Amino acid sequence: MSNIIFNQAQIQQICQLIGQMLSLSETQTSDCLTQTAQNLQFCFPFVCEQDFPVILDGIDELGLDASKVILSCEIAAKKTKVNRLNKIKNIIAIASGKGGVGKSTTAVNLAFALQAQGAKVGILDADIYGPSVPIMLGNPNAKPQSEDNKHMIPLSCQGVVANSIGYLVPNEDAAVWRGPMASKALQQILNETLWPELDYLIVDMPPGTGDIQLTMAQMVPLTAAVVVTTPQDIALADATKGIAMFNKVNIPVLGVVENMSYFQCRKCGNKEFVFASGGGQTLAKEQSLELLAQLPLDIQIREHADQGTPLIIAQPDSELAQGYLHAAKKMSQQLAYSKTLNTDDSIPIVEKH
């Protein structure tokens, strides 16, 4: 179809600009493009709304009319081994081989980063033995409501919906459950929550490779997983086991997040590699995975988590927030373009009754 707004050379300029800014190949950029007589429309299969103003400014700097370029994102549901749930396109597990690596903090910040980039997002706190998401969302004493005494309405925090065993039972009760009971409780929370339309449901997994992890991998429609580690050898060894578990149950791993990569002095700017350096990068390379982020050890991350004020909401322009925003976009891109994940156009949806 001919285009009266831009000629082919100008369209190529715009495509090259977008490809460079979003790290897309020529083919990937072209696949997002629809031409009409009135405008150019780019619909991206991953989250990137915060890049839109920069892209449009770049088009203006080319001397072209950016008002005739329409940018949007549309997230597709990917295939899963288990029939996916109604209204939830993709369920992504945030996992770690061991505790203490900042998995829950990473899960919450990635959820808000995805939302800030234009996605509809929910959080499921699957850490049955140590649910911390309610604290990080600032509503530890809240209780989900029910209109039929069978299904729960998830709680909302700054537009991200969530449910957790921490909302339902006292912490001391959750800590003593046996494996089968904990696994059943997790499935109930997932299936009996009235989730709204979601592009992503982020699942904060418990550490390790036990009953809960296997239940999630085998009985829940997981789309993919992300593994969180620190650079030290002991964490990397356990993270490797976590990756191996997902590989064995055929759940694609989108990448590795290296947490607590370094501590940077606020006064002099010197970086201290408290837990060694480069471990996450080495792990990602060995496993042929994407290194999604190398996030610092910073007191502000801990403060926002303890205070229940999401970092992405409280300090959206900070360097820390930008790290999570970049990681969320890379994760979303990996999901969109993974060769092992096809668009879900055949698997039926399980309705809740």
Short mmCIF file of N, CA and C in Angstrom, two decimals, residues 262-272:
data_model
loop_
_atom_site.label_atom_id
_atom_site.label_comp_id
_atom_site.label_asym_id
_atom_site.label_seq_id
_atom_site.Cartn_x
_atom_site.Cartn_y
_atom_site.Cartn_z
N TYR A 262 27.17 -5.18 43.37
CA TYR A 262 28.23 -4.35 43.95
C TYR A 262 27.60 -3.35 44.91
N PHE A 263 28.42 -2.77 45.76
CA PHE A 263 28.01 -1.66 46.62
C PHE A 263 28.79 -0.44 46.17
N GLN A 264 28.08 0.65 45.92
CA GLN A 264 28.73 1.88 45.46
C GLN A 264 28.62 2.96 46.54
N CYS A 265 29.76 3.47 46.94
CA CYS A 265 29.79 4.51 47.96
C CYS A 265 29.15 5.78 47.42
N ARG A 266 28.22 6.34 48.17
CA ARG A 266 27.52 7.54 47.71
C ARG A 266 28.41 8.77 47.75
N LYS A 267 29.43 8.75 48.59
CA LYS A 267 30.29 9.93 48.73
C LYS A 267 31.39 9.98 47.68
N CYS A 268 32.06 8.84 47.47
CA CYS A 268 33.20 8.86 46.56
C CYS A 268 32.93 8.14 45.25
N GLY A 269 31.83 7.36 45.18
CA GLY A 269 31.50 6.66 43.95
C GLY A 269 32.24 5.35 43.75
N ASN A 270 33.10 4.98 44.70
CA ASN A 270 33.87 3.74 44.56
C ASN A 270 32.96 2.52 44.67
N LYS A 271 33.18 1.53 43.81
CA LYS A 271 32.39 0.31 43.84
C LYS A 271 33.13 -0.79 44.60
N GLU A 272 32.44 -1.44 45.50
CA GLU A 272 32.97 -2.59 46.23
C GLU A 272 32.16 -3.82 45.83
#
